[in-house]
Amino acid sequence: MSAARHRRRRAWLERASEALGLIPELGPGDAALEPLVEPGEPLLKFPPEAQWDDWSEYDSQAWPRRQLRQRMLVPTTCFNCESACGLLAYVDKETGQVQRFEGNPRHPASRGRTCAKGPATINQIHDPDRILFPLKRKGARGEGGWERIGWEQALAEIGGRIGRALTEGRRNEVVYHVGRPGHEGYMDRVLRAWGVDGHNSHTNVCSGAARFGYALWQKYDRPSPDYSHAKFILLISAHLESGHYFNPHAQRIVEGMLAGAELAVLDPRLSNTASRATYWLPTQPGSEAAVLLAMAKILLDEGLVDRRFVERWVNWRDYLRRSTSATAAGAGPAAEPRFDDFLARLAADYAEFTPEFAAAESGVPASQIVAVARRIGAAGSAFACHTWRAAGSGNLGGWAVARAMQLLTVLTGSLGTRGGTSPSGWNKFVPDLPLNPPAQKLWNELHFPREWPLCHYEMSFVLPHLLREGRGRLDTYFTRVFNPVWTYPDGFAWIEMLTDESKVGCHVALTPTWNETAFFADYVLPMGHGSERHDLNSYETHDALWIAFRQPVLREALRRQGKTVERTWQANPGEVWEEDEFWIDLSWRIDPDGALGVRKHFESPSRPGQPLSVDEYYGHIFERVPGLPEAAAQERLSPLGYMRRYGAFEVKSSCLLQHEDALAPEAAARGAADAEGRWLTPQGAVLGVVQDGVPRKGFPTPSGRLELDSGTMRDWGWPEYSRPVYVRSHVHPSRLDRARGEFVLLPTFRLPNLIHSRSGNAKWLAEISHRNPVWVNREDAARLGLATDDLVRVETEIGHFVDKVWVTEAVKPGVVCCSHHIGRWRRSQDPRANRWAVNTVRLARNGSVWTMSTVAGIEPGDNADPDTRRIWWRDGGVHQNITHAVHPDPVSGMHCWHQKVRVVKAGPDDRYGDVAVDMARSQQVFREWRALTRPDAGPPNLRRPLWFNRPLRPADEAYRRTV
Ligand code: SF4
């Protein structure tokens, strides 16, 4: 069909308007496009892959002229949350710039879709205020002075410091603290090569508690629901709109619902997720485990249990044997355990969790709890559920929520089934890394302190408190896409830590954009957004196993044009770099002659004496991905070439029921069965479990089965928590005095279009959401005499913040909410950046009390982006997290985010955005929570249970304490 046939005929009105000069000339333009489909055929959703190298489209900016542009479509992955959805960068061939981002249809998890944050990457990379060059501070740390330096200077100075620390035996003083990881194993490899136990992460302000609850059952510490095929879905939190793996999960939840699944949501807030639910259960914060255990009781009482699954795969014999009241049920400790006795014992143990009890704790009607439990039972093996942050991260004992939720999965036999919930590890690819160093033999007590021997992830949020007590020092401290001054509780403690050079010798902030923590750095090193860096991604988004490749798209576009780029910063805007190459080059500066044994892990295998290249690194990995070399060969590509072209690869299309897999012959040959049916090596390591006479994989736990009874909890001092339990939260209603104006503050909920602290330079996102009022229920507002937009003072344990009120029915009475995404700030001496979202504030300290007051809200300004002059909003919200004390859970170590607060009308001296915090009180609250721990209850001289995973796992010998 000729292009001419598709030229649009202009209406007479258009022709007349053109002639009169009322509108610009509409055409014919410089060319016309061939149609992609014939009239009547289905429209294409994406440009055909065959045209990705040379794609013609009209320039939207040239309208009303029809001006054709030639684009090259280069895949990468989004870096704006943990999901790593596939993006296609439309690179303009004439300007060499990225014109926009859309979804990559080849990506198995996101399937061509994105949320608002994916396409907004274009805002971030074109932000005129972004950090484009390496900077070094001028003047005192935190004073606000900066000078531009080159990468070579930064590498030499930082590498020299680290080299000296390693040489002088101060290896635990070198620390890498990560906010958004976004890669698979890269940093573990780097830190192991350096021989440091230097990994710190944000997990214990995020998902550490839920992970702990899952890990007690099965070692794998996350759920992987198969929503698409579920008959019933249970979510704790606003998972559909803002959850972990947000877009991949959301589209599959909707897919499941369109196929008939029902959705139940536990959330004190009427989120957009709850508004889509079949059943919304507005639970009292912290009561979730009580509700879940009541549902478990209904499954037990009404015979809705998958007996075969539980009998085969749960350590019920241990449960029965260790149950203190087993004798009363007729099965004494010496008797051969019988499954029916176990079920009777279990039902008896949970007898107290009646629907009425759960209703009293949660405020949800008992009939609703019963109805949901029955629907779960009816769904059976097609019951999918998920909890992650929310209740788990909010409450003392929040880990018990995930443990109770997993009990429902176990009782219904929906673990690892189609429509059920798999362990995370089954859907996550583990790469084979090149030149991989051995595990370090050190243990860093600043990250894994002895007071929390069960903590599953680093106790990162108490780092300033530990340093304040003189328990260590950091020589070189990297913060990487990480902003604890703003995102963490107790941010003033971080400011104090970072400005004290006796505690932190050198702070290096690796960041794509200015943030509150980078203001207190010695070096600010610009690192790329999702289209400016390399990373390997693989996440448990659904029933499959996939990998995706984040790549610097301009570098890849130049490569396709036959141009060689030595380092990614030469292709990116300014000198924005990427961590992969930075760590390689830094490692060479740490160990220039190879004497420390570091450099050999970063040398090219094919070019002696040269640094490892990213092509060699990823080429090694991709050549070892099952099926990828064959798929690539079919297209006459190398595995790396395939990933550069398509950006993603599905390794397996389904991964269910792996616990039933027979052990591989070589593993089976290494073991033998014990009396419990475990398949053990001669050294006692569990390889699997015998079922039907066959040694099968089972689960990587001490029993080889799902641990309903946790011997670990008994051995480490928490016998009362050895089975799924309900722990009353620190914000339980019995601990609140409503007459005094006390509320539970929920400070954790996400806004779907914002990133923790990286959306400040995404204008589209900030325009949608830029204020965080306190949600107050209508009843409470009437009692307190509050109306929308009134000012309130929200008093925490250590200070207060002043915010506006939003009166609403969308939150339970007695509970107030405030989104944590908003309230970004800079001081007047700090660089002008993130202008879409940042207030200008004044910080002051008087004795032990810090204050923050807003000097100016968001304002229009002048820079290269004309939209900056069009900023119409002035309200940048309030920084609430900085007024929260740290609440380390005594078992999991997770920060318990919910706050007991007093909400009162603002006084005459209170101003919107005011913050005050007493640091003496902050340290006191830390100590009060630490006093809840049982540090010496575990086996002597063992730091942690050996079977537990931990980030950057050291050699087993490091788990043993020598002093
Ligand atoms: S869910 Fe949104 S922010 Fe997260 S990776 Fe996908 S597109 Fe990016």
Tab-separated table of C-alpha atoms in Angstrom, residues 28 54 108 143 185 190 219 246 256 350 359 372 454 517 538 591 608 655 732 741 756 835 882 892 899 918 937 947 952:
chain	number	residue	atom	x	y	z
A	28	PRO	CA	2.304	18.053	4.045
A	54	ASP	CA	16.065	2.222	12.368
A	108	PRO	CA	9.158	-11.248	30.819
A	143	GLU	CA	29.382	23.673	55.008
A	185	GLY	CA	26.111	-10.101	43.209
A	190	VAL	CA	33.965	-6.325	44.908
A	219	LYS	CA	15.260	-19.936	54.630
A	246	PHE	CA	4.926	-2.941	41.736
A	256	GLY	CA	-5.988	-12.856	38.214
A	350	TYR	CA	-4.588	-21.940	68.348
A	359	ALA	CA	-12.187	-8.946	65.874
A	372	VAL	CA	-12.252	-14.475	54.076
A	454	LEU	CA	18.969	-13.243	65.016
A	517	THR	CA	22.994	12.921	52.793
A	538	SER	CA	16.515	-10.991	38.185
A	591	ASP	CA	46.143	-2.258	44.802
A	608	PRO	CA	47.005	-9.378	30.616
A	655	CYS	CA	9.362	-23.076	38.399
A	732	HIS	CA	-1.297	-1.647	70.600
A	741	GLY	CA	-4.866	12.841	71.964
A	756	HIS	CA	11.993	7.442	48.058
A	835	ARG	CA	13.592	22.208	42.565
A	882	ILE	CA	13.573	12.884	61.155
A	892	SER	CA	14.421	-9.440	63.854
A	899	GLN	CA	4.838	5.780	66.089
A	918	ASP	CA	15.974	16.151	71.231
A	937	ALA	CA	20.743	-16.582	74.950
A	947	TRP	CA	21.864	-21.830	58.411
A	952	LEU	CA	27.806	-10.707	51.942
